[in-house]
Coordinates of C-alpha atoms in Angstrom, one line a residue:
M238 CA -5.5 -22.5 -61.8
A239 CA -8.1 -20.7 -61.3
G240 CA -7.6 -21.1 -57.4
L241 CA -4.9 -19.3 -58.2
R242 CA -6.7 -16.9 -60.4
T243 CA -9.2 -16.6 -57.5
A244 CA -7.1 -15.9 -54.6
R245 CA -3.9 -13.3 -56.1
R246 CA -7.5 -11.1 -57.9
I247 CA -8.4 -11.4 -53.7
L248 CA -5.5 -10.3 -52.7
V249 CA -4.9 -7.5 -56.0
G250 CA -8.8 -6.4 -54.1
G251 CA -7.5 -6.2 -50.9
A252 CA -4.3 -4.4 -51.7
T253 CA -6.1 -1.7 -53.5
L254 CA -8.5 -1.6 -50.9
A255 CA -6.7 -1.5 -47.7
A256 CA -4.9 1.2 -50.3
A257 CA -7.9 3.6 -50.1
G258 CA -8.4 2.9 -46.8
W259 CA -5.2 4.9 -45.2
A260 CA -5.3 8.0 -48.3
L261 CA -8.8 8.5 -46.7
R262 CA -7.5 8.5 -43.5
E263 CA -7.1 11.4 -42.7
V264 CA -10.4 12.9 -44.3
P265 CA -12.5 13.3 -40.9
A266 CA -9.2 15.9 -39.9
E267 CA -9.8 17.8 -43.5
L268 CA -13.1 18.4 -43.1
G269 CA -12.4 20.9 -39.7
V270 CA -14.6 21.9 -37.1
R271 CA -17.6 23.5 -36.3
P272 CA -15.9 26.7 -34.7
L273 CA -18.7 27.6 -32.6
T274 CA -18.0 23.8 -30.9
S275 CA -14.4 24.5 -30.5
G276 CA -14.6 27.0 -27.1
P277 CA -16.7 29.4 -25.2
E278 CA -14.7 33.0 -26.4
R279 CA -14.6 31.5 -30.0
A280 CA -17.7 31.2 -30.3
A281 CA -18.7 33.9 -28.2
R282 CA -16.8 35.9 -31.1
I283 CA -18.7 34.7 -33.5
R284 CA -22.0 35.0 -32.1
R285 CA -20.7 38.5 -32.0
S286 CA -19.7 39.2 -35.0
P287 CA -21.9 42.0 -37.6
Q288 CA -21.4 39.4 -39.9
F289 CA -23.4 36.5 -38.2
R290 CA -26.3 35.8 -38.5
D291 CA -29.0 33.3 -38.1
G292 CA -26.2 30.4 -36.6
T293 CA -23.7 31.5 -40.7
F294 CA -22.2 34.6 -41.8
V295 CA -23.3 36.1 -44.5
N296 CA -22.9 38.9 -47.2
T297 CA -23.7 41.8 -46.1
M298 CA -23.7 43.1 -49.6
P299 CA -27.0 42.6 -51.6
E300 CA -27.0 38.8 -52.7
R301 CA -28.1 39.3 -56.9
T302 CA -28.6 35.1 -57.2
T303 CA -28.4 32.4 -54.7
L304 CA -26.3 30.3 -55.0
V305 CA -27.6 26.5 -55.7
S306 CA -27.0 23.8 -54.2
G307 CA -27.2 21.1 -56.1
P308 CA -25.1 21.3 -59.9
P309 CA -27.0 23.2 -62.7
V310 CA -29.0 21.1 -65.2
G311 CA -26.6 19.9 -68.1
L312 CA -23.5 20.5 -65.7
L313 CA -23.0 16.6 -66.3
G314 CA -22.3 17.5 -70.7
E315 CA -20.7 20.9 -69.9
L316 CA -18.3 19.1 -68.5
A317 CA -17.7 16.5 -70.6
K318 CA -17.6 18.8 -73.7
D319 CA -14.7 21.0 -74.4
K320 CA -12.7 19.4 -71.1
E321 CA -9.4 19.6 -73.7
Q322 CA -9.7 23.7 -73.9
R323 CA -9.8 23.8 -69.9
R324 CA -6.4 22.5 -69.2
P325 CA -2.7 23.1 -70.9
A326 CA -1.8 22.3 -73.9
G327 CA 2.0 22.0 -72.7
L328 CA 4.0 21.5 -70.2
V329 CA 3.5 25.7 -68.5
P330 CA 6.6 27.1 -68.2
M331 CA 8.1 27.7 -64.5
R332 CA 11.4 29.6 -63.1
V333 CA 13.1 29.2 -60.1
P334 CA 12.0 31.7 -57.4
P335 CA 14.9 34.0 -56.7
S336 CA 16.9 32.7 -53.3
T337 CA 18.4 36.9 -52.6
S338 CA 17.0 39.2 -49.7
P339 CA 14.3 40.9 -50.2
P340 CA 14.0 44.9 -51.4
A341 CA 14.6 47.3 -48.2
D342 CA 11.8 48.9 -49.8
G343 CA 10.1 47.6 -51.8
V344 CA 7.4 45.3 -52.6
R345 CA 8.3 41.4 -54.6
A346 CA 5.6 38.9 -55.4
I347 CA 6.3 35.1 -56.2
W348 CA 3.3 33.6 -57.2
Y349 CA 3.0 30.0 -57.7
G350 CA 0.1 29.3 -59.0
H351 CA -3.1 29.9 -58.2
A352 CA -4.0 32.2 -54.8
S353 CA -0.7 31.2 -53.7
T354 CA 1.7 33.5 -53.8
L355 CA 5.1 35.0 -51.1
V356 CA 4.9 39.6 -51.1
E357 CA 7.8 40.8 -49.4
I358 CA 7.1 44.4 -48.2
E359 CA 9.7 46.1 -46.8
G360 CA 12.0 43.1 -46.1
K361 CA 8.8 41.9 -44.5
R362 CA 8.4 38.4 -46.1
V363 CA 3.6 37.4 -46.8
L364 CA 2.6 34.2 -47.8
F365 CA -1.0 34.2 -49.0
D366 CA -3.6 31.1 -49.3
P367 CA -0.4 28.3 -49.9
V368 CA -1.5 25.4 -52.1
W369 CA 1.3 22.6 -52.4
S370 CA -0.6 19.4 -53.0
K371 CA -1.7 17.5 -55.7
R372 CA -5.5 18.1 -55.8
P373 CA -7.6 20.8 -53.4
S374 CA -10.0 18.1 -52.1
P375 CA -10.8 15.9 -48.5
S376 CA -9.3 13.3 -50.4
Q377 CA -5.9 13.9 -52.9
L378 CA -7.8 10.6 -54.4
V379 CA -10.2 12.6 -56.0
G380 CA -10.8 16.3 -57.3
P381 CA -9.0 18.9 -60.1
K382 CA -5.1 17.6 -60.6
R383 CA -2.5 20.1 -60.4
H384 CA -1.6 21.6 -64.3
H385 CA 2.3 22.3 -63.0
P386 CA 4.4 21.5 -60.4
V387 CA 4.8 23.6 -57.6
P388 CA 7.9 25.9 -58.2
V389 CA 9.4 24.8 -54.9
A390 CA 8.9 22.4 -52.7
L391 CA 7.0 23.7 -49.5
G392 CA 10.7 22.5 -47.1
E393 CA 12.5 25.2 -49.5
L394 CA 10.5 27.9 -48.7
P395 CA 12.8 31.5 -47.3
Q396 CA 11.8 32.0 -43.7
V397 CA 8.4 34.1 -43.9
D398 CA 6.7 36.7 -41.3
A399 CA 3.1 36.1 -41.5
I400 CA 1.1 33.3 -43.5
A401 CA -2.8 34.6 -44.8
I402 CA -5.7 32.7 -45.9
S403 CA -8.4 34.6 -47.1
H404 CA -10.6 31.8 -46.4
D405 CA -11.6 27.4 -45.5
H406 CA -12.1 26.5 -49.4
Y407 CA -10.1 23.5 -50.0
D408 CA -8.1 25.2 -53.3
H409 CA -7.0 28.1 -50.2
L410 CA -6.9 25.8 -47.0
D411 CA -4.6 23.0 -47.2
M412 CA -4.3 20.5 -44.4
A413 CA -1.4 18.6 -45.2
T414 CA 0.2 22.5 -46.1
V415 CA -0.9 24.1 -43.0
R416 CA 0.8 20.9 -41.4
S417 CA 4.2 21.7 -43.1
L418 CA 4.5 25.4 -42.6
T419 CA 4.1 24.4 -39.1
R420 CA 6.9 22.2 -38.3
T421 CA 9.3 24.1 -40.7
Q422 CA 8.1 28.2 -40.0
K423 CA 7.6 29.9 -37.1
A424 CA 5.5 32.7 -38.7
P425 CA 2.5 33.0 -37.3
F426 CA -1.4 32.5 -39.3
L427 CA -3.5 35.2 -39.8
V428 CA -6.9 34.2 -40.8
P429 CA -10.9 35.0 -40.6
L430 CA -12.6 34.7 -37.7
G431 CA -13.1 30.7 -37.2
I432 CA -10.6 28.9 -39.3
G433 CA -8.6 29.1 -35.9
A434 CA -10.6 26.4 -35.5
H435 CA -9.3 24.2 -38.3
L436 CA -5.7 24.8 -37.5
E437 CA -5.9 23.7 -34.1
R438 CA -6.8 21.0 -35.4
W439 CA -4.6 19.9 -37.4
G440 CA -1.8 21.4 -34.7
V441 CA -1.4 24.7 -34.8
P442 CA -0.4 26.6 -31.7
A443 CA -2.7 28.6 -30.8
Y444 CA 0.2 31.7 -30.5
R445 CA 0.4 30.8 -33.8
I446 CA -3.1 32.3 -34.2
I447 CA -4.8 35.7 -35.0
E448 CA -8.1 35.4 -36.2
L449 CA -10.0 38.5 -37.7
D450 CA -13.3 40.0 -38.5
W451 CA -13.8 41.9 -40.4
D452 CA -12.6 45.5 -40.5
E453 CA -10.1 44.6 -37.2
E454 CA -6.5 44.9 -37.6
A455 CA -3.6 43.4 -35.7
E456 CA 0.6 44.2 -35.9
A457 CA 2.9 40.9 -37.1
G458 CA 6.3 39.9 -38.8
G459 CA 6.8 44.1 -38.2
L460 CA 3.2 44.3 -40.7
R461 CA 0.2 45.6 -40.1
F462 CA -2.8 43.2 -41.4
V463 CA -6.0 44.8 -41.5
A464 CA -9.1 42.1 -42.1
T465 CA -11.2 43.4 -45.1
A466 CA -14.8 42.5 -46.2
A467 CA -14.9 39.9 -49.3
R468 CA -18.5 38.5 -51.1
H469 CA -17.8 34.5 -51.1
F470 CA -18.7 32.3 -48.5
S471 CA -17.0 29.3 -46.7
G472 CA -17.8 25.3 -46.1
R473 CA -15.5 22.0 -46.6
S474 CA -18.0 19.6 -46.5
L475 CA -22.2 20.5 -46.4
T476 CA -22.6 22.6 -44.3
R477 CA -21.6 26.3 -45.0
N478 CA -20.5 29.5 -44.2
D479 CA -19.9 28.5 -39.8
T480 CA -15.6 30.2 -41.0
L481 CA -15.8 34.3 -42.0
W482 CA -14.3 34.4 -45.7
G483 CA -12.3 37.6 -46.2
S484 CA -10.0 39.9 -48.0
W485 CA -6.5 41.8 -46.8
V486 CA -4.5 45.0 -46.2
V487 CA -0.7 44.2 -45.4
A488 CA 0.6 47.7 -45.1
G489 CA 4.4 48.6 -44.4
K490 CA 5.9 52.1 -43.8
T491 CA 5.0 53.4 -47.0
R492 CA 4.6 50.2 -48.9
R493 CA 0.4 48.6 -49.3
V494 CA -0.7 45.9 -50.4
F495 CA -4.6 44.4 -51.1
Y496 CA -4.6 40.3 -51.5
A497 CA -8.4 39.7 -52.4
G498 CA -8.8 36.0 -51.8
D499 CA -11.9 35.0 -53.4
S500 CA -14.7 37.0 -54.0
G501 CA -17.6 38.4 -56.2
Y502 CA -17.3 42.8 -57.8
F503 CA -19.0 44.3 -55.1
E504 CA -18.9 48.3 -54.2
G505 CA -17.1 48.0 -51.4
Y506 CA -13.8 47.9 -52.9
R507 CA -13.9 51.9 -53.0
G508 CA -14.6 52.0 -49.7
I509 CA -11.4 49.5 -48.8
G510 CA -9.3 51.6 -51.2
S511 CA -9.8 55.2 -49.8
A512 CA -9.4 53.7 -46.0
H513 CA -6.8 51.9 -46.6
G514 CA -5.6 51.9 -50.1
P515 CA -3.7 53.6 -52.8
F516 CA -1.7 50.4 -53.0
D517 CA 1.1 49.0 -54.5
L518 CA -0.3 46.1 -56.0
T519 CA -2.8 44.1 -56.0
L520 CA -3.6 40.3 -56.1
M521 CA -7.1 40.0 -57.8
P522 CA -8.7 36.4 -58.3
I523 CA -9.7 36.0 -62.2
G524 CA -10.3 32.6 -62.9
A525 CA -13.1 29.9 -61.9
Y526 CA -16.0 32.8 -63.5
S527 CA -19.2 32.3 -63.8
P528 CA -22.8 33.0 -64.7
A529 CA -24.2 30.2 -62.7
W530 CA -22.0 31.8 -59.3
P531 CA -22.0 35.8 -60.1
D532 CA -21.8 36.2 -56.3
I533 CA -18.4 34.2 -55.4
H534 CA -16.2 35.6 -58.2
M535 CA -15.1 38.3 -60.0
T536 CA -14.6 38.1 -64.5
P537 CA -11.0 39.5 -65.4
E538 CA -13.0 42.6 -66.6
E539 CA -14.5 42.9 -62.8
A540 CA -11.2 41.9 -60.8
V541 CA -9.6 45.1 -63.7
N542 CA -12.3 47.4 -62.0
A543 CA -11.7 46.3 -58.2
H544 CA -7.7 47.4 -58.7
L545 CA -9.2 50.4 -60.3
D546 CA -11.3 51.1 -57.5
L547 CA -9.1 49.9 -55.0
G548 CA -6.7 52.7 -56.0
G549 CA -4.0 49.9 -57.3
K550 CA -0.9 50.9 -58.9
L551 CA 0.5 47.7 -60.3
L552 CA -2.9 44.1 -61.0
L553 CA -1.2 40.8 -61.0
P554 CA -3.7 38.2 -61.6
V555 CA -4.1 35.1 -59.1
H556 CA -6.6 31.8 -59.1
W557 CA -6.6 30.7 -62.6
A558 CA -3.4 28.2 -64.7
T559 CA -3.7 25.3 -61.5
F560 CA -7.0 23.6 -61.6
T561 CA -9.2 23.4 -63.7
L562 CA -12.6 24.8 -61.0
A563 CA -15.5 26.2 -64.3
L564 CA -16.3 25.1 -67.3
H565 CA -14.3 28.4 -69.1
P566 CA -11.1 27.6 -71.3
W567 CA -8.1 27.5 -68.9
A568 CA -6.1 30.8 -71.0
E569 CA -9.1 32.9 -70.8
P570 CA -9.3 34.4 -67.5
V571 CA -6.0 36.1 -68.6
E572 CA -6.5 36.6 -72.3
R573 CA -9.2 38.9 -71.5
L574 CA -7.2 40.6 -68.5
W575 CA -4.8 41.3 -70.7
R576 CA -7.5 43.7 -73.5
E577 CA -9.1 44.7 -70.4
A578 CA -6.4 46.3 -69.2
K579 CA -4.9 48.0 -72.1
A580 CA -8.6 49.3 -73.4
R581 CA -8.2 51.0 -70.1
D582 CA -4.5 52.7 -69.1
V583 CA -4.1 49.8 -66.2
K584 CA -0.5 47.8 -65.5
I585 CA -0.6 44.2 -64.8
A586 CA 1.9 42.1 -64.7
V587 CA 1.5 38.6 -65.5
P588 CA 3.9 36.2 -64.2
R589 CA 5.0 32.2 -65.2
P590 CA 5.2 30.1 -61.7
G591 CA 8.2 30.4 -60.0
E592 CA 9.1 34.1 -61.7
A593 CA 9.3 37.3 -59.3
V594 CA 8.0 40.8 -60.0
D595 CA 9.0 43.8 -58.6
A596 CA 6.0 46.3 -58.2
S597 CA 7.8 49.8 -59.2
A598 CA 10.0 47.3 -62.5
A599 CA 7.6 44.6 -63.5
P600 CA 7.8 43.5 -67.0
A601 CA 6.0 43.7 -70.1
V602 CA 3.8 41.0 -70.4
E603 CA 4.9 38.4 -72.6
G604 CA 1.9 36.4 -73.4
W605 CA 3.6 33.0 -72.4
W606 CA 0.6 31.2 -72.1
E607 CA -0.6 32.1 -75.8
M608 CA 1.2 28.2 -76.9
L609 CA -0.8 26.3 -73.8
H610 CA -4.4 26.9 -76.0

């Protein structure tokens, strides 16, 4: 009997190890590619970039602090404390995304959660930072889990005209999602300089990759895309800043949208607004902020500042609600945003995941999150 139990434990242990090995098989590909080693043409473009110095990309705006490479003192204790407040207390309400055609002359947005958003501009569709995996991580065995499902299956998305990526962190660039979109969509991927190396490794054809440095522009799907600055960093492993990060201006004939990606606040938003605004809609990150990293993520109040600098008409908050990536309570970002918006007479829309927002007729904020904390 003891021998049978031992054999059973060995079999179970072996099966567990085999399952873990299977799950980890994609980690090397998830880590991406060092773009300087991916070909002479890309390497030459990177070395010519004004943002590239001494072997890495850098923020051109002054830094207030240096992002530490290790966890702050006391982080483990902070993580263990009040962790229930960092997740919703119930099910996040969702909506079925509309299947109707996009407005021919307006702007409509469908937020899927975190930063993943479909924006329809003058009848064209742009998908920003699509992440459909359960965890923003190099392995689906570890990392923060979703607080809610994606409101539509990836294969059920309508055909889009462009896919725009802000930077290569796992919560904004997801290998499994990219591979699926490569099979199911025909649209090009617009990415900051260097990220094309990751996409090529994951099977995206070179003709579907448009890599831009800051202030460069391209046309895709009948829309004009301008890669603009952000105050952030990049990296999918211990190596940092070998790909560029950024934000996006998307312009039709008369309508304009700005997507900030991930960024700390910086004075350059005024220049972007002056050169490319005003904007019918801004997609602004409001979550995962901390005093430990003030340069790379905005607070909700800073998101309002940036929106006003840009000349935005309607602010739609992103980068909150879906993954726990900082120590603040789950609903704190949107509550602070709502307070600040009311105090400064800024128009915002806070949709449920899957809910469509017409930029010219956005509904009043309902406070749907208030029952979840």
